[in-house]
Amino acid sequence: LLTFSRESASSPKTISLNELVLGIEEMLRRLIGERIQLIVSAGTEAGFIHADGGQVEQIIVNLTVNAADAMPEGGELFIETSHVRVDTAFDMQVLAAPPGNYVSLQITDSGTGMTPEVQASMFDPFFTTKEIGKGTGLGLSTVYGIVKQSGAYISFHSTLGLGTTFRVLFPMVDEEAAPELPAPEITSG
């Protein structure tokens, strides 16, 4: 709720999305269990982003858990990072982002997909398709809040019976673009 309402303290810094994804891969495998095959593809030109690493991990975990829930009989879950250049009107419409260079985080499942009605409400706080007591309805609204707080963009595509893809585009930065600032000096006077 704090993230969604933008009240939480964020600690953005320049990070490699590839390193972050690869760093939590084992945890994700434990979360989804053996019935789901996890395929991680870290793009060689994915680049760096300026974001709070803990919050980006929360995006990945929430989308991964939702994907696993959409595959009760098992399936495949793909997590992919890449460099994306948005430069045409078609790109801007499909990816919901203005022109520029981005680091893309794409999570695709082979699950049940979502109806148009679910798609229309999925980012709403407390909206859930799970039975009472099984979910809070805060996962995707938290993802949406973090994405917006990070200055990123989110898009999705879902087809009933075939699965869902979420793509988060983080503005790409140079590795040195946002250097860590030293703690301010405190002087007595």
mmCIF file of C-alpha atoms in Angstrom:
data_model
loop_
_atom_site.group_PDB
_atom_site.id
_atom_site.type_symbol
_atom_site.label_atom_id
_atom_site.label_comp_id
_atom_site.label_asym_id
_atom_site.label_seq_id
_atom_site.Cartn_x
_atom_site.Cartn_y
_atom_site.Cartn_z
ATOM 1 C CA LEU A 1 0.000 0.000 0.000
ATOM 2 C CA LEU A 2 2.824 2.399 0.786
ATOM 3 C CA THR A 3 4.415 1.844 -2.603
ATOM 4 C CA PHE A 4 1.098 2.211 -4.364
ATOM 5 C CA SER A 5 0.356 5.469 -2.587
ATOM 6 C CA ARG A 6 3.919 6.701 -3.240
ATOM 7 C CA GLU A 7 4.467 7.246 0.458
ATOM 8 C CA SER A 8 7.266 4.730 0.821
ATOM 9 C CA ALA A 9 10.890 5.768 0.770
ATOM 10 C CA SER A 10 12.546 4.708 -2.439
ATOM 11 C CA SER A 11 16.314 4.372 -2.834
ATOM 12 C CA PRO A 12 16.942 4.533 -6.563
ATOM 13 C CA LYS A 13 20.429 3.952 -7.900
ATOM 14 C CA THR A 14 22.010 2.808 -11.138
ATOM 15 C CA ILE A 15 21.644 -0.969 -11.411
ATOM 16 C CA SER A 16 22.023 -3.696 -13.995
ATOM 17 C CA LEU A 17 18.642 -5.321 -14.604
ATOM 18 C CA ASN A 18 20.465 -8.446 -15.812
ATOM 19 C CA GLU A 19 22.394 -8.794 -12.544
ATOM 20 C CA LEU A 20 19.228 -8.254 -10.531
ATOM 21 C CA VAL A 21 17.245 -10.897 -12.458
ATOM 22 C CA LEU A 22 20.069 -13.433 -12.382
ATOM 23 C CA GLY A 23 20.578 -12.728 -8.673
ATOM 24 C CA ILE A 24 17.027 -13.774 -7.764
ATOM 25 C CA GLU A 25 16.636 -16.602 -10.286
ATOM 26 C CA GLU A 26 17.084 -19.382 -7.695
ATOM 27 C CA MET A 27 14.540 -17.789 -5.359
ATOM 28 C CA LEU A 28 12.066 -17.556 -8.251
ATOM 29 C CA ARG A 29 12.588 -21.248 -9.042
ATOM 30 C CA ARG A 30 11.710 -22.121 -5.442
ATOM 31 C CA LEU A 31 8.634 -19.861 -5.536
ATOM 32 C CA ILE A 32 7.129 -21.420 -8.664
ATOM 33 C CA GLY A 33 7.963 -25.034 -7.899
ATOM 34 C CA GLU A 34 8.973 -27.886 -10.152
ATOM 35 C CA ARG A 35 5.788 -28.039 -12.245
ATOM 36 C CA ILE A 36 6.788 -24.833 -14.061
ATOM 37 C CA GLN A 37 9.872 -24.563 -16.232
ATOM 38 C CA LEU A 38 11.626 -21.200 -15.763
ATOM 39 C CA ILE A 39 13.623 -19.913 -18.720
ATOM 40 C CA VAL A 40 15.704 -16.776 -18.093
ATOM 41 C CA SER A 41 17.263 -14.881 -20.980
ATOM 42 C CA ALA A 42 19.466 -11.934 -20.054
ATOM 43 C CA GLY A 43 20.054 -9.724 -23.089
ATOM 44 C CA THR A 44 23.675 -8.800 -23.690
ATOM 45 C CA GLU A 45 22.777 -5.171 -24.468
ATOM 46 C CA ALA A 46 20.135 -4.733 -21.759
ATOM 47 C CA GLY A 47 22.043 -1.916 -20.071
ATOM 48 C CA PHE A 48 21.436 -0.054 -16.842
ATOM 49 C CA ILE A 49 18.416 1.513 -15.164
ATOM 50 C CA HIS A 50 17.967 4.026 -12.346
ATOM 51 C CA ALA A 51 15.555 2.429 -9.879
ATOM 52 C CA ASP A 52 15.192 0.959 -6.417
ATOM 53 C CA GLY A 53 16.530 -2.610 -6.719
ATOM 54 C CA GLY A 54 14.257 -3.945 -3.973
ATOM 55 C CA GLN A 55 11.198 -2.523 -5.686
ATOM 56 C CA VAL A 56 12.236 -3.939 -9.074
ATOM 57 C CA GLU A 57 12.628 -7.334 -7.384
ATOM 58 C CA GLN A 58 9.097 -6.908 -6.018
ATOM 59 C CA ILE A 59 7.810 -6.318 -9.580
ATOM 60 C CA ILE A 60 9.502 -9.520 -10.755
ATOM 61 C CA VAL A 61 8.299 -11.599 -7.799
ATOM 62 C CA ASN A 62 4.678 -10.368 -8.068
ATOM 63 C CA LEU A 63 4.513 -11.005 -11.820
ATOM 64 C CA THR A 64 6.185 -14.414 -11.387
ATOM 65 C CA VAL A 65 3.792 -15.522 -8.631
ATOM 66 C CA ASN A 66 0.775 -14.383 -10.682
ATOM 67 C CA ALA A 67 2.125 -16.267 -13.694
ATOM 68 C CA ALA A 68 2.582 -19.424 -11.613
ATOM 69 C CA ASP A 69 -1.004 -19.100 -10.329
ATOM 70 C CA ALA A 70 -2.175 -18.959 -13.962
ATOM 71 C CA MET A 71 -0.477 -22.323 -14.636
ATOM 72 C CA PRO A 72 -1.949 -24.706 -12.025
ATOM 73 C CA GLU A 73 -1.067 -27.756 -14.148
ATOM 74 C CA GLY A 74 2.429 -26.469 -14.942
ATOM 75 C CA GLY A 75 3.850 -24.740 -17.951
ATOM 76 C CA GLU A 76 6.644 -22.447 -19.057
ATOM 77 C CA LEU A 77 7.616 -19.084 -17.640
ATOM 78 C CA PHE A 78 10.000 -16.861 -19.593
ATOM 79 C CA ILE A 79 11.822 -13.904 -18.049
ATOM 80 C CA GLU A 80 13.721 -11.850 -20.583
ATOM 81 C CA THR A 81 15.731 -8.640 -20.458
ATOM 82 C CA SER A 82 16.693 -6.677 -23.546
ATOM 83 C CA HIS A 83 17.394 -3.262 -24.985
ATOM 84 C CA VAL A 84 14.375 -1.719 -26.721
ATOM 85 C CA ARG A 85 14.345 1.412 -28.865
ATOM 86 C CA VAL A 86 10.925 3.082 -29.101
ATOM 87 C CA ASP A 87 10.940 5.328 -32.161
ATOM 88 C CA THR A 88 7.753 4.878 -34.203
ATOM 89 C CA ALA A 89 4.106 5.682 -33.595
ATOM 90 C CA PHE A 90 3.399 1.930 -33.643
ATOM 91 C CA ASP A 91 6.061 1.322 -30.955
ATOM 92 C CA MET A 92 4.621 4.099 -28.799
ATOM 93 C CA GLN A 93 1.102 2.676 -29.074
ATOM 94 C CA VAL A 94 2.024 -0.974 -28.478
ATOM 95 C CA LEU A 95 4.611 -0.372 -25.744
ATOM 96 C CA ALA A 96 2.805 2.575 -24.093
ATOM 97 C CA ALA A 97 6.043 4.587 -23.873
ATOM 98 C CA PRO A 98 7.426 7.756 -25.472
ATOM 99 C CA PRO A 99 10.407 7.610 -27.850
ATOM 100 C CA GLY A 100 13.720 6.631 -26.305
ATOM 101 C CA ASN A 101 16.010 3.801 -25.247
ATOM 102 C CA TYR A 102 14.740 1.393 -22.619
ATOM 103 C CA VAL A 103 15.738 -1.703 -20.724
ATOM 104 C CA SER A 104 12.896 -4.168 -21.106
ATOM 105 C CA LEU A 105 11.794 -6.703 -18.527
ATOM 106 C CA GLN A 106 9.413 -9.155 -20.166
ATOM 107 C CA ILE A 107 7.634 -11.938 -18.259
ATOM 108 C CA THR A 108 5.616 -14.415 -20.333
ATOM 109 C CA ASP A 109 3.633 -17.419 -19.137
ATOM 110 C CA SER A 110 1.873 -20.254 -20.937
ATOM 111 C CA GLY A 111 -1.059 -20.043 -18.548
ATOM 112 C CA THR A 112 -4.790 -19.498 -18.761
ATOM 113 C CA GLY A 113 -4.716 -15.907 -20.007
ATOM 114 C CA MET A 114 -7.170 -13.213 -18.931
ATOM 115 C CA THR A 115 -10.628 -12.230 -20.097
ATOM 116 C CA PRO A 116 -11.158 -8.644 -21.306
ATOM 117 C CA GLU A 117 -13.100 -7.959 -18.093
ATOM 118 C CA VAL A 118 -10.175 -9.058 -15.928
ATOM 119 C CA GLN A 119 -7.742 -7.067 -18.071
ATOM 120 C CA ALA A 120 -9.825 -3.915 -17.555
ATOM 121 C CA SER A 121 -9.569 -4.134 -13.745
ATOM 122 C CA MET A 122 -6.315 -5.993 -13.071
ATOM 123 C CA PHE A 123 -4.344 -2.964 -11.833
ATOM 124 C CA ASP A 124 -7.146 -1.825 -9.495
ATOM 125 C CA PRO A 125 -6.285 -2.150 -5.786
ATOM 126 C CA PHE A 126 -8.008 -5.124 -4.123
ATOM 127 C CA PHE A 127 -9.206 -6.580 -7.450
ATOM 128 C CA THR A 128 -8.651 -10.335 -7.489
ATOM 129 C CA THR A 129 -9.918 -13.344 -9.376
ATOM 130 C CA LYS A 130 -8.913 -15.660 -6.538
ATOM 131 C CA GLU A 131 -11.398 -17.079 -4.082
ATOM 132 C CA ILE A 132 -11.867 -15.383 -0.733
ATOM 133 C CA GLY A 133 -8.865 -15.845 1.530
ATOM 134 C CA LYS A 134 -6.514 -16.781 -1.327
ATOM 135 C CA GLY A 135 -5.352 -13.345 -2.481
ATOM 136 C CA THR A 136 -5.361 -9.699 -1.481
ATOM 137 C CA GLY A 137 -5.728 -8.129 -4.910
ATOM 138 C CA LEU A 138 -2.667 -5.961 -4.284
ATOM 139 C CA GLY A 139 -0.049 -7.734 -6.436
ATOM 140 C CA LEU A 140 -0.672 -6.037 -9.770
ATOM 141 C CA SER A 141 -1.667 -2.710 -8.236
ATOM 142 C CA THR A 142 1.660 -2.751 -6.361
ATOM 143 C CA VAL A 143 3.489 -3.562 -9.603
ATOM 144 C CA TYR A 144 1.723 -0.661 -11.316
ATOM 145 C CA GLY A 145 2.581 1.727 -8.464
ATOM 146 C CA ILE A 146 6.254 0.768 -8.491
ATOM 147 C CA VAL A 147 6.448 1.053 -12.284
ATOM 148 C CA LYS A 148 5.001 4.565 -12.198
ATOM 149 C CA GLN A 149 7.154 5.596 -9.222
ATOM 150 C CA SER A 150 10.227 4.389 -11.156
ATOM 151 C CA GLY A 151 9.395 6.476 -14.228
ATOM 152 C CA ALA A 152 8.884 3.270 -16.199
ATOM 153 C CA TYR A 153 6.067 2.013 -18.443
ATOM 154 C CA ILE A 154 4.085 -1.226 -18.391
ATOM 155 C CA SER A 155 2.168 -2.970 -21.152
ATOM 156 C CA PHE A 156 0.656 -6.427 -21.473
ATOM 157 C CA HIS A 157 -0.919 -8.856 -23.879
ATOM 158 C CA SER A 158 -3.114 -11.770 -22.841
ATOM 159 C CA THR A 159 -4.993 -14.404 -24.791
ATOM 160 C CA LEU A 160 -7.383 -16.843 -23.139
ATOM 161 C CA GLY A 161 -5.916 -20.333 -23.127
ATOM 162 C CA LEU A 162 -2.516 -19.178 -24.408
ATOM 163 C CA GLY A 163 -1.018 -17.050 -21.656
ATOM 164 C CA THR A 164 0.026 -13.546 -20.753
ATOM 165 C CA THR A 165 3.016 -11.301 -21.340
ATOM 166 C CA PHE A 166 3.881 -8.285 -19.214
ATOM 167 C CA ARG A 167 6.565 -5.880 -20.377
ATOM 168 C CA VAL A 168 8.060 -3.179 -18.180
ATOM 169 C CA LEU A 169 10.212 -0.571 -19.919
ATOM 170 C CA PHE A 170 12.705 1.233 -17.699
ATOM 171 C CA PRO A 171 14.459 4.274 -19.185
ATOM 172 C CA MET A 172 18.023 3.245 -20.020
ATOM 173 C CA VAL A 173 20.839 5.167 -18.343
ATOM 174 C CA ASP A 174 24.613 5.115 -18.654
ATOM 175 C CA GLU A 175 26.348 3.118 -15.961
ATOM 176 C CA GLU A 176 27.850 6.350 -14.619
ATOM 177 C CA ALA A 177 24.764 8.513 -15.325
ATOM 178 C CA ALA A 178 23.495 8.542 -11.772
ATOM 179 C CA PRO A 179 26.500 8.281 -9.465
ATOM 180 C CA GLU A 180 26.005 7.461 -5.839
ATOM 181 C CA LEU A 181 26.055 10.659 -3.835
ATOM 182 C CA PRO A 182 28.094 10.772 -0.645
ATOM 183 C CA ALA A 183 26.245 11.342 2.601
ATOM 184 C CA PRO A 184 25.955 15.045 3.340
ATOM 185 C CA GLU A 185 28.510 16.438 5.718
ATOM 186 C CA ILE A 186 27.117 17.717 8.977
ATOM 187 C CA THR A 187 28.886 20.683 10.453
ATOM 188 C CA SER A 188 28.268 22.268 13.775
ATOM 189 C CA GLY A 189 28.012 25.988 13.857
#
